[in-house]
Amino acid sequence: MKILDRYILKSFLITFASVFVILFFIFVLQGIWLFISELAGKNLDFMVIVKFLVFYSPKIVPLVLPLSILLASIMTFGSFAENYEFAAMKSAGISLGRAMKALTVFIFLLSFAAFFFANNVIPKAEYKFINLRKDILQTKPAMAIAEGQFNTIGNSNIKVDKKSGENGELLEGVTMHVKSNQGFGNKTVIKAKSGILKSEEGSNILKLDLIDGYYYEDIYPKKYEEQNKVPFAKASFKKYRINIDLTNLNKSEEAGEIVNTNTMLNVNELNFTIDSLQKSFNKDVVSFTENISQGVEFTLKPKPGTDSGKFKSTDDILASFTKEEKSRVYETALNTISSTDFSIQSNKNDLFEKQKNINKHWIALHEKFVVAFSCLLMFFIGAPLGAIIRKGGLGLPIVFAVLIFITFHFINTFGKKVAQENGMPPFLGTWLSSFILTPLAVSLTYRATNDIGVMVNFDWITEPFQKLYTKIFNNNNNESDNKE
């Protein structure tokens, strides 16, 4: 490696390492803030908190790494241009493309490392992170519930007014909303004056004993016409035990089970899971279609004892019925249609949730490749941009880096949300930000390597204020002269 390549690479690595450590520390602090309710005031051991942060930290890397590359590239190449080091290179016959050669190789290697990290390290860390939270919940079950707000545990939302006891297991003013298994929202509400949380080591069941309360439940009758009456059940109790299953939160770490969650799977496991989910979804669609086609069938037959051969149309058949009989026929047909429509809507919601789950797995699969590509993308935006604006340090480079990265992150988040809701294909939603910013990277690289400069100034922002200030100042001077 030539001296110039070593110098450029060393300058970039020093800046990159400094920026990465600072940003990583900032995002870890943000993570601590997000989970402060689970860590503060729980009498947790120091090593438990350290493990909590260590297992949480890897998921930050895909966010911090591209931003660090972008900022380090702008700062490094901006400093070279500002100090006329690029001018010296060009006078020696060394182009910008040649100066970027060693760094380009390094960024490619870093992209492969980012993909390996996203495919192997992050899923395992996420798996350990969830299991650690489960272990904390088992030793301190009250940690799962914060005072004065609804907390989602299993298929229930729980709110308590006050907690007490050595581990916060004694609850006062308990309100629970239990989600329906049929996907119709919260259909069961439980209110109790007090409650006690209990758990056993090695068990995935969290026991909640409620004392002195009421139980409300909406009932869905089988007949559609009875649903307008909005029936419900109400009961009071002195003591009521609820077993909350924590299995959905995690699996047993000791048993070495694979958790079927999209963030905890590598590429091979995601491909296998997506294939299984898609086959199950297709089978459900076929089964639903067959059941609906059978349920919609409604045959209008002539009255018993009537010669069916003389009827040529449905109107002729209806004409043979009395007014009361026609009314019953219409009512039967309407009930059949209403029941079928209700079945379609409920199954539609169920199929939509399954499709969302498939989309989440596709998004998780594409994200592993997007992380690697984003490293290359940010480098080929940052390096030529730094050479063009000719500004190093922590001023203008930070402004450009933040604006570009916010744009990238916003489009990426927007695309994934829309793709998750089945508004666009998961591939397009995940790669949307890369597709939009890639032309910018190509354009900047072309301009920088061909010495096509771009004037960067903010006169269009400051000039109107300067004119306004000058006008006010001149008016004040004119008034003073007139008074004199």
Short mmCIF file of C-alpha atoms in Angstrom, two decimals:
data_model
loop_
_atom_site.label_atom_id
_atom_site.label_comp_id
_atom_site.label_asym_id
_atom_site.label_seq_id
_atom_site.Cartn_x
_atom_site.Cartn_y
_atom_site.Cartn_z
CA MET A 1 0.00 0.00 0.00
CA LYS A 2 1.36 3.39 -0.93
CA ILE A 3 2.00 6.15 1.58
CA LEU A 4 -0.88 8.23 0.23
CA ASP A 5 -3.36 5.35 0.61
CA ARG A 6 -2.21 4.77 4.19
CA TYR A 7 -2.53 8.47 4.98
CA ILE A 8 -6.09 8.74 3.58
CA LEU A 9 -7.18 5.50 5.21
CA LYS A 10 -5.68 6.50 8.57
CA SER A 11 -7.36 9.92 8.48
CA PHE A 12 -10.71 8.35 7.65
CA LEU A 13 -10.45 5.61 10.30
CA ILE A 14 -9.58 8.06 13.08
CA THR A 15 -12.57 10.25 12.20
CA PHE A 16 -14.85 7.26 11.65
CA ALA A 17 -13.95 5.64 14.98
CA SER A 18 -14.49 8.89 16.88
CA VAL A 19 -17.85 9.58 15.23
CA PHE A 20 -19.03 5.99 15.63
CA VAL A 21 -18.22 5.86 19.35
CA ILE A 22 -19.96 9.19 20.02
CA LEU A 23 -23.09 8.32 18.04
CA PHE A 24 -23.20 4.81 19.48
CA PHE A 25 -23.04 6.20 23.00
CA ILE A 26 -25.85 8.68 22.20
CA PHE A 27 -28.13 5.95 20.82
CA VAL A 28 -27.38 3.66 23.78
CA LEU A 29 -28.45 6.47 26.10
CA GLN A 30 -31.64 6.75 24.07
CA GLY A 31 -32.19 3.00 24.59
CA ILE A 32 -31.69 3.41 28.32
CA TRP A 33 -34.32 6.14 28.28
CA LEU A 34 -36.76 3.88 26.41
CA PHE A 35 -36.36 1.11 28.99
CA ILE A 36 -35.89 3.32 32.04
CA SER A 37 -39.18 2.08 33.50
CA GLU A 38 -37.84 -1.50 33.39
CA LEU A 39 -34.45 -0.67 34.92
CA ALA A 40 -35.01 2.11 37.45
CA GLY A 41 -35.98 1.22 41.00
CA LYS A 42 -35.96 -2.56 40.45
CA ASN A 43 -32.94 -3.40 42.66
CA LEU A 44 -31.29 -5.15 39.73
CA ASP A 45 -27.70 -6.35 39.94
CA PHE A 46 -25.07 -4.34 38.11
CA MET A 47 -24.19 -7.29 35.86
CA VAL A 48 -27.85 -7.69 34.88
CA ILE A 49 -27.97 -4.07 33.73
CA VAL A 50 -24.69 -4.53 31.83
CA LYS A 51 -26.06 -7.64 30.08
CA PHE A 52 -29.26 -5.74 29.32
CA LEU A 53 -27.29 -2.99 27.54
CA VAL A 54 -24.92 -5.42 25.80
CA PHE A 55 -27.79 -7.42 24.32
CA TYR A 56 -29.64 -4.24 23.35
CA SER A 57 -26.66 -2.51 21.72
CA PRO A 58 -26.26 -4.61 18.51
CA LYS A 59 -29.63 -3.48 17.13
CA ILE A 60 -28.29 0.11 17.18
CA VAL A 61 -25.41 -0.65 14.80
CA PRO A 62 -27.50 -0.66 11.56
CA LEU A 63 -28.62 2.86 12.46
CA VAL A 64 -25.28 4.24 13.65
CA LEU A 65 -22.95 2.66 11.05
CA PRO A 66 -24.30 4.38 7.87
CA LEU A 67 -24.52 7.74 9.65
CA SER A 68 -20.94 7.38 10.92
CA ILE A 69 -19.66 6.54 7.43
CA LEU A 70 -21.53 9.50 5.93
CA LEU A 71 -20.28 12.00 8.51
CA ALA A 72 -16.71 10.67 8.54
CA SER A 73 -16.55 10.78 4.72
CA ILE A 74 -17.77 14.39 4.55
CA MET A 75 -15.42 15.50 7.33
CA THR A 76 -12.35 13.68 5.98
CA PHE A 77 -12.67 14.64 2.32
CA GLY A 78 -13.90 18.14 3.23
CA SER A 79 -10.78 18.62 5.33
CA PHE A 80 -8.57 17.42 2.46
CA ALA A 81 -10.21 19.89 0.08
CA GLU A 82 -10.19 22.75 2.59
CA ASN A 83 -6.45 22.32 3.26
CA TYR A 84 -5.67 22.08 -0.47
CA GLU A 85 -4.44 18.52 -0.11
CA PHE A 86 -6.59 17.44 -3.04
CA ALA A 87 -5.07 20.25 -5.09
CA ALA A 88 -1.62 18.88 -4.29
CA MET A 89 -2.74 15.38 -5.28
CA LYS A 90 -4.15 16.62 -8.58
CA SER A 91 -0.96 18.54 -9.35
CA ALA A 92 0.91 15.26 -8.85
CA GLY A 93 -1.46 13.54 -11.33
CA ILE A 94 -3.57 11.74 -8.70
CA SER A 95 -7.30 11.99 -9.37
CA LEU A 96 -10.07 11.90 -6.77
CA GLY A 97 -11.11 8.43 -7.94
CA ARG A 98 -7.56 7.16 -7.33
CA ALA A 99 -7.51 8.81 -3.90
CA MET A 100 -10.78 7.04 -2.99
CA LYS A 101 -9.53 3.63 -4.17
CA ALA A 102 -8.19 2.32 -0.83
CA LEU A 103 -11.19 3.66 1.08
CA THR A 104 -13.57 2.09 -1.45
CA VAL A 105 -12.02 -1.33 -0.83
CA PHE A 106 -12.29 -0.77 2.92
CA ILE A 107 -15.97 0.26 2.67
CA PHE A 108 -16.75 -2.85 0.60
CA LEU A 109 -15.18 -5.02 3.31
CA LEU A 110 -17.09 -3.06 5.95
CA SER A 111 -20.34 -3.69 4.03
CA PHE A 112 -19.74 -7.43 4.06
CA ALA A 113 -18.99 -7.22 7.78
CA ALA A 114 -22.23 -5.24 8.31
CA PHE A 115 -24.22 -7.95 6.51
CA PHE A 116 -22.59 -10.68 8.60
CA PHE A 117 -23.32 -8.69 11.76
CA ALA A 118 -26.97 -8.14 10.79
CA ASN A 119 -27.42 -11.77 9.79
CA ASN A 120 -25.72 -13.49 12.72
CA VAL A 121 -25.00 -11.21 15.66
CA ILE A 122 -28.17 -9.09 15.84
CA PRO A 123 -30.65 -12.06 15.78
CA LYS A 124 -28.77 -13.81 18.59
CA ALA A 125 -28.49 -10.62 20.62
CA GLU A 126 -32.21 -9.95 20.16
CA TYR A 127 -32.93 -13.50 21.27
CA LYS A 128 -30.77 -13.07 24.39
CA PHE A 129 -32.31 -9.65 25.06
CA ILE A 130 -35.88 -11.00 25.09
CA ASN A 131 -34.91 -13.94 27.27
CA LEU A 132 -33.14 -11.66 29.73
CA ARG A 133 -36.30 -9.57 30.01
CA LYS A 134 -38.26 -12.77 30.65
CA ASP A 135 -35.87 -13.81 33.42
CA ILE A 136 -36.25 -10.39 35.05
CA LEU A 137 -40.03 -10.67 34.80
CA GLN A 138 -39.94 -14.06 36.52
CA THR A 139 -37.81 -12.82 39.42
CA LYS A 140 -39.59 -9.44 39.61
CA PRO A 141 -43.00 -9.84 37.93
CA ALA A 142 -44.12 -6.32 38.85
CA MET A 143 -41.44 -4.99 36.51
CA ALA A 144 -43.77 -5.77 33.60
CA ILE A 145 -46.30 -3.22 34.86
CA ALA A 146 -45.70 0.51 35.27
CA GLU A 147 -48.01 2.65 37.40
CA GLY A 148 -50.64 4.88 35.81
CA GLN A 149 -50.41 3.55 32.24
CA PHE A 150 -51.59 0.58 30.21
CA ASN A 151 -48.98 -2.18 29.79
CA THR A 152 -49.30 -4.90 27.17
CA ILE A 153 -48.60 -8.39 28.54
CA GLY A 154 -49.63 -11.39 26.48
CA ASN A 155 -53.10 -10.73 25.08
CA SER A 156 -54.03 -8.23 27.83
CA ASN A 157 -53.55 -4.52 28.55
CA ILE A 158 -53.11 -3.91 32.29
CA LYS A 159 -53.18 -0.65 34.21
CA VAL A 160 -52.62 -0.20 37.96
CA ASP A 161 -52.99 2.93 40.07
CA LYS A 162 -50.35 2.02 42.64
CA LYS A 163 -47.80 -0.71 43.41
CA SER A 164 -46.37 -1.68 46.77
CA GLY A 165 -44.60 -4.56 48.49
CA GLU A 166 -40.94 -5.58 48.49
CA ASN A 167 -40.90 -6.32 44.74
CA GLY A 168 -43.96 -4.25 43.78
CA GLU A 169 -46.15 -7.34 43.62
CA LEU A 170 -49.08 -5.76 45.52
CA LEU A 171 -51.35 -3.83 43.16
CA GLU A 172 -54.14 -1.33 43.78
CA GLY A 173 -56.81 -0.16 41.31
CA VAL A 174 -56.36 -2.80 38.59
CA THR A 175 -57.98 -2.39 35.15
CA MET A 176 -57.57 -5.04 32.46
CA HIS A 177 -58.62 -5.09 28.80
CA VAL A 178 -58.41 -8.64 27.41
CA LYS A 179 -58.15 -8.93 23.62
CA SER A 180 -60.54 -11.21 21.78
CA ASN A 181 -59.12 -14.38 20.25
CA GLN A 182 -61.28 -13.71 17.17
CA GLY A 183 -59.59 -10.39 16.41
CA PHE A 184 -62.51 -8.09 17.31
CA GLY A 185 -60.56 -5.84 19.69
CA ASN A 186 -60.95 -5.64 23.47
CA LYS A 187 -64.18 -7.45 24.39
CA THR A 188 -63.46 -8.22 28.06
CA VAL A 189 -62.93 -5.61 30.78
CA ILE A 190 -61.96 -6.53 34.35
CA LYS A 191 -61.77 -4.03 37.21
CA ALA A 192 -60.57 -4.92 40.70
CA LYS A 193 -59.73 -2.97 43.85
CA SER A 194 -56.47 -4.85 44.40
CA GLY A 195 -54.32 -7.66 43.04
CA ILE A 196 -51.23 -9.80 43.71
CA LEU A 197 -48.63 -10.84 41.14
CA LYS A 198 -46.98 -14.25 41.53
CA SER A 199 -44.47 -16.20 39.46
CA GLU A 200 -42.47 -19.40 39.77
CA GLU A 201 -38.88 -19.89 38.63
CA GLY A 202 -38.66 -21.70 35.31
CA SER A 203 -42.33 -21.13 34.50
CA ASN A 204 -43.68 -19.11 31.56
CA ILE A 205 -46.92 -18.40 33.47
CA LEU A 206 -47.38 -15.15 35.37
CA LYS A 207 -50.21 -15.48 37.92
CA LEU A 208 -52.37 -12.49 38.79
CA ASP A 209 -54.84 -12.82 41.68
CA LEU A 210 -57.51 -10.09 41.53
CA ILE A 211 -59.53 -9.29 44.65
CA ASP A 212 -62.98 -7.69 44.93
CA GLY A 213 -63.92 -6.61 41.42
CA TYR A 214 -66.21 -6.87 38.39
CA TYR A 215 -66.02 -8.72 35.08
CA TYR A 216 -67.61 -7.43 31.86
CA GLU A 217 -67.63 -9.33 28.57
CA ASP A 218 -69.25 -8.56 25.22
CA ILE A 219 -70.90 -11.60 23.66
CA TYR A 220 -71.04 -12.27 19.95
CA PRO A 221 -74.15 -14.33 19.14
CA LYS A 222 -74.11 -16.74 16.24
CA LYS A 223 -77.13 -15.13 14.60
CA TYR A 224 -76.37 -11.84 12.91
CA GLU A 225 -79.73 -10.22 13.69
CA GLU A 226 -79.11 -10.66 17.45
CA GLN A 227 -75.85 -8.68 17.33
CA ASN A 228 -77.73 -5.37 17.17
CA LYS A 229 -78.94 -6.03 20.71
CA VAL A 230 -75.28 -5.80 21.91
CA PRO A 231 -75.51 -8.58 24.52
CA PHE A 232 -72.93 -8.75 27.31
CA ALA A 233 -72.21 -10.66 30.52
CA LYS A 234 -71.45 -9.09 33.88
CA ALA A 235 -70.29 -10.74 37.11
CA SER A 236 -68.71 -9.77 40.41
CA PHE A 237 -66.03 -11.71 42.25
CA LYS A 238 -64.20 -11.76 45.54
CA LYS A 239 -61.10 -13.46 44.10
CA TYR A 240 -60.27 -14.17 40.47
CA ARG A 241 -57.02 -15.73 39.18
CA ILE A 242 -55.65 -14.97 35.73
CA ASN A 243 -52.73 -16.88 34.21
CA ILE A 244 -50.75 -14.71 31.79
CA ASP A 245 -48.71 -16.69 29.27
CA LEU A 246 -45.27 -15.21 28.61
CA THR A 247 -44.47 -17.73 25.88
CA ASN A 248 -45.23 -15.20 23.13
CA LEU A 249 -42.59 -12.92 24.60
CA ASN A 250 -39.88 -15.54 24.33
CA LYS A 251 -38.92 -19.18 24.46
CA SER A 252 -36.86 -21.04 27.00
CA GLU A 253 -33.19 -20.14 26.57
CA GLU A 254 -32.02 -23.32 28.27
CA ALA A 255 -33.96 -25.50 25.86
CA GLY A 256 -32.27 -23.78 22.93
CA GLU A 257 -35.53 -23.24 21.06
CA ILE A 258 -35.68 -20.96 18.05
CA VAL A 259 -38.04 -18.05 18.60
CA ASN A 260 -40.31 -17.57 15.61
CA THR A 261 -39.90 -13.82 15.50
CA ASN A 262 -38.70 -11.99 12.40
CA THR A 263 -36.02 -9.97 14.23
CA MET A 264 -34.43 -13.13 15.65
CA LEU A 265 -33.93 -15.10 12.45
CA ASN A 266 -31.08 -15.16 9.96
CA VAL A 267 -31.50 -15.31 6.19
CA ASN A 268 -31.86 -19.10 5.96
CA GLU A 269 -34.37 -19.23 8.82
CA LEU A 270 -36.33 -16.32 7.34
CA ASN A 271 -36.56 -18.04 3.94
CA PHE A 272 -37.83 -21.22 5.58
CA THR A 273 -40.32 -19.34 7.77
CA ILE A 274 -41.62 -17.22 4.88
CA ASP A 275 -42.17 -20.35 2.78
CA SER A 276 -44.12 -22.02 5.60
CA LEU A 277 -46.20 -18.91 6.31
CA GLN A 278 -47.00 -18.40 2.62
CA LYS A 279 -48.14 -22.00 2.19
CA SER A 280 -50.33 -21.73 5.28
CA PHE A 281 -51.76 -18.42 4.02
CA ASN A 282 -52.59 -19.88 0.58
CA LYS A 283 -54.27 -22.86 2.21
CA ASP A 284 -56.38 -20.55 4.40
CA VAL A 285 -57.43 -18.50 1.37
CA VAL A 286 -58.55 -21.62 -0.52
CA SER A 287 -60.41 -22.96 2.52
CA PHE A 288 -62.09 -19.60 3.15
CA THR A 289 -63.16 -19.31 -0.50
CA GLU A 290 -64.71 -22.77 -0.50
CA ASN A 291 -66.57 -22.16 2.76
CA ILE A 292 -67.90 -18.78 1.59
CA SER A 293 -69.07 -20.18 -1.76
CA GLN A 294 -71.04 -22.84 0.10
CA GLY A 295 -72.47 -20.40 2.63
CA VAL A 296 -73.66 -17.89 0.03
CA GLU A 297 -75.80 -20.45 -1.75
CA PHE A 298 -79.50 -19.65 -1.38
CA THR A 299 -82.05 -21.54 -3.47
CA LEU A 300 -85.61 -20.26 -3.87
CA LYS A 301 -87.99 -23.17 -4.33
CA PRO A 302 -91.75 -23.11 -5.16
CA LYS A 303 -94.28 -23.86 -2.46
CA PRO A 304 -94.85 -27.55 -1.74
CA GLY A 305 -97.54 -29.06 -3.97
CA THR A 306 -96.91 -26.55 -6.78
CA ASP A 307 -95.89 -27.67 -10.26
CA SER A 308 -92.35 -26.29 -10.68
CA GLY A 309 -92.48 -26.73 -14.46
CA LYS A 310 -94.73 -23.75 -15.02
CA PHE A 311 -92.29 -21.28 -13.41
CA LYS A 312 -89.80 -19.69 -15.81
CA SER A 313 -88.15 -17.07 -13.55
CA THR A 314 -87.67 -16.05 -9.92
CA ASP A 315 -90.42 -13.43 -10.23
CA ASP A 316 -92.89 -16.16 -11.23
CA ILE A 317 -91.93 -18.20 -8.17
CA LEU A 318 -92.33 -15.18 -5.85
CA ALA A 319 -95.71 -14.41 -7.38
CA SER A 320 -97.00 -17.75 -6.09
CA PHE A 321 -96.35 -16.74 -2.46
CA THR A 322 -98.57 -14.63 -0.25
CA LYS A 323 -97.40 -11.28 1.09
CA GLU A 324 -96.41 -12.74 4.48
CA GLU A 325 -94.54 -15.60 2.82
CA LYS A 326 -92.66 -13.18 0.57
CA SER A 327 -91.65 -11.18 3.63
CA ARG A 328 -90.20 -14.31 5.25
CA VAL A 329 -88.31 -15.20 2.06
CA TYR A 330 -86.79 -11.73 1.87
CA GLU A 331 -85.85 -11.85 5.55
CA THR A 332 -84.20 -15.25 5.15
CA ALA A 333 -82.22 -14.03 2.13
CA LEU A 334 -81.18 -10.84 3.97
CA ASN A 335 -80.03 -12.82 7.01
CA THR A 336 -78.00 -15.13 4.79
CA ILE A 337 -76.31 -12.20 3.06
CA SER A 338 -75.64 -10.40 6.37
CA SER A 339 -74.18 -13.53 7.96
CA THR A 340 -71.97 -14.11 4.92
CA ASP A 341 -70.81 -10.48 4.95
CA PHE A 342 -69.95 -10.74 8.65
CA SER A 343 -67.97 -13.93 8.00
CA ILE A 344 -66.13 -12.26 5.11
CA GLN A 345 -65.16 -9.25 7.22
CA SER A 346 -63.90 -11.36 10.14
CA ASN A 347 -61.91 -13.68 7.88
CA LYS A 348 -60.62 -10.69 5.93
CA ASN A 349 -59.14 -9.23 9.14
CA ASP A 350 -57.58 -12.57 10.03
CA LEU A 351 -56.02 -12.98 6.57
CA PHE A 352 -54.79 -9.37 6.66
CA GLU A 353 -52.96 -9.99 9.96
CA LYS A 354 -51.36 -13.11 8.51
CA GLN A 355 -50.27 -11.18 5.42
CA LYS A 356 -48.78 -8.48 7.65
CA ASN A 357 -46.79 -11.16 9.47
CA ILE A 358 -45.45 -12.44 6.15
CA ASN A 359 -44.55 -8.89 5.12
CA LYS A 360 -42.66 -8.35 8.39
CA HIS A 361 -40.52 -11.40 7.67
CA TRP A 362 -39.84 -10.21 4.11
CA ILE A 363 -38.86 -6.78 5.44
CA ALA A 364 -36.51 -8.36 8.00
CA LEU A 365 -34.92 -10.37 5.19
CA HIS A 366 -34.33 -7.38 2.91
CA GLU A 367 -33.12 -5.18 5.78
CA LYS A 368 -30.02 -7.34 6.20
CA PHE A 369 -28.97 -6.49 2.65
CA VAL A 370 -30.05 -2.85 2.91
CA VAL A 371 -27.67 -2.36 5.87
CA ALA A 372 -24.72 -3.49 3.73
CA PHE A 373 -25.75 -1.39 0.73
CA SER A 374 -26.39 1.70 2.86
CA CYS A 375 -22.72 1.69 3.93
CA LEU A 376 -21.65 1.95 0.28
CA LEU A 377 -24.37 4.48 -0.47
CA MET A 378 -23.42 6.82 2.38
CA PHE A 379 -19.74 6.66 1.45
CA PHE A 380 -20.36 7.56 -2.19
CA ILE A 381 -22.56 10.44 -1.04
CA GLY A 382 -20.28 11.70 1.74
CA ALA A 383 -16.86 11.46 0.08
CA PRO A 384 -17.64 13.46 -3.09
CA LEU A 385 -19.86 15.87 -1.14
CA GLY A 386 -16.97 16.65 1.20
CA ALA A 387 -14.67 17.25 -1.77
CA ILE A 388 -17.25 19.59 -3.33
CA ILE A 389 -18.19 21.74 -0.32
CA ARG A 390 -14.53 21.93 0.83
CA LYS A 391 -15.43 22.17 4.49
CA GLY A 392 -14.07 19.93 7.24
CA GLY A 393 -14.58 19.92 10.98
CA LEU A 394 -17.91 19.80 12.79
CA GLY A 395 -19.81 22.66 11.19
CA LEU A 396 -21.30 22.40 7.73
CA PRO A 397 -20.49 18.64 7.38
CA ILE A 398 -22.77 17.81 10.31
CA VAL A 399 -25.61 19.84 8.77
CA PHE A 400 -25.36 17.99 5.46
CA ALA A 401 -24.89 14.59 7.15
CA VAL A 402 -27.92 15.03 9.39
CA LEU A 403 -30.14 16.27 6.54
CA ILE A 404 -29.16 13.39 4.24
CA PHE A 405 -29.46 10.75 6.92
CA ILE A 406 -32.81 12.04 8.19
CA THR A 407 -34.08 11.89 4.60
CA PHE A 408 -32.76 8.34 4.24
CA HIS A 409 -34.16 7.21 7.59
CA PHE A 410 -37.56 8.86 7.07
CA ILE A 411 -38.05 7.32 3.61
CA ASN A 412 -36.86 3.96 4.92
CA THR A 413 -39.26 4.03 7.87
CA PHE A 414 -42.14 5.23 5.70
CA GLY A 415 -41.50 2.52 3.09
CA LYS A 416 -41.36 -0.26 5.68
CA LYS A 417 -44.57 0.90 7.36
CA VAL A 418 -46.46 1.04 4.06
CA ALA A 419 -45.04 -2.35 2.99
CA GLN A 420 -45.99 -3.88 6.33
CA GLU A 421 -49.58 -2.72 5.81
CA ASN A 422 -49.49 -4.34 2.35
CA GLY A 423 -49.53 -0.95 0.61
CA MET A 424 -46.52 -1.83 -1.53
CA PRO A 425 -44.28 -4.89 -2.02
CA PRO A 426 -41.85 -5.45 0.90
CA PHE A 427 -38.90 -5.35 -1.51
CA LEU A 428 -39.84 -1.87 -2.75
CA GLY A 429 -40.69 -0.58 0.73
CA THR A 430 -37.34 -1.70 2.15
CA TRP A 431 -35.20 -0.51 -0.75
CA LEU A 432 -37.16 2.69 -1.47
CA SER A 433 -34.71 5.02 0.32
CA SER A 434 -31.76 3.40 -1.45
CA PHE A 435 -33.41 3.75 -4.85
CA ILE A 436 -34.12 7.46 -4.22
CA LEU A 437 -30.63 8.39 -2.92
CA THR A 438 -28.58 6.29 -5.34
CA PRO A 439 -28.94 8.87 -8.19
CA LEU A 440 -27.68 11.51 -5.73
CA ALA A 441 -24.60 9.40 -4.97
CA VAL A 442 -23.93 8.85 -8.69
CA SER A 443 -24.37 12.55 -9.47
CA LEU A 444 -22.09 13.74 -6.66
CA THR A 445 -19.40 11.18 -7.52
CA TYR A 446 -19.51 12.22 -11.17
CA ARG A 447 -19.26 15.92 -10.32
CA ALA A 448 -16.43 15.44 -7.84
CA THR A 449 -14.32 13.18 -10.09
CA ASN A 450 -14.80 15.55 -13.07
CA ASP A 451 -14.14 18.75 -11.08
CA ILE A 452 -17.65 20.08 -11.62
CA GLY A 453 -18.03 22.26 -8.56
CA VAL A 454 -21.24 23.18 -6.81
CA MET A 455 -21.62 26.51 -5.05
CA VAL A 456 -22.90 25.93 -1.53
CA ASN A 457 -24.16 29.03 0.22
CA PHE A 458 -27.13 30.14 2.25
CA ASP A 459 -27.51 33.67 0.84
CA TRP A 460 -31.05 32.83 -0.25
CA ILE A 461 -31.92 32.48 3.43
CA THR A 462 -29.98 35.38 4.92
CA GLU A 463 -30.43 37.93 2.12
CA PRO A 464 -34.16 38.73 2.83
CA PHE A 465 -33.35 39.39 6.50
CA GLN A 466 -30.41 41.61 5.54
CA LYS A 467 -32.63 43.65 3.21
CA LEU A 468 -35.31 43.98 5.91
CA TYR A 469 -32.74 45.09 8.48
CA THR A 470 -31.24 47.63 6.07
CA LYS A 471 -34.68 49.02 5.24
CA ILE A 472 -35.64 49.42 8.92
CA PHE A 473 -32.26 51.00 9.73
CA ASN A 474 -32.58 53.51 6.88
CA ASN A 475 -36.12 54.45 7.92
CA ASN A 476 -34.97 55.10 11.49
CA ASN A 477 -32.14 57.33 10.24
CA ASN A 478 -34.53 59.29 8.00
CA GLU A 479 -36.94 59.86 10.92
CA SER A 480 -34.07 61.10 13.10
CA ASP A 481 -32.91 63.51 10.37
CA ASN A 482 -36.45 64.88 9.95
CA LYS A 483 -36.80 65.55 13.67
CA GLU A 484 -33.55 67.47 13.71
#
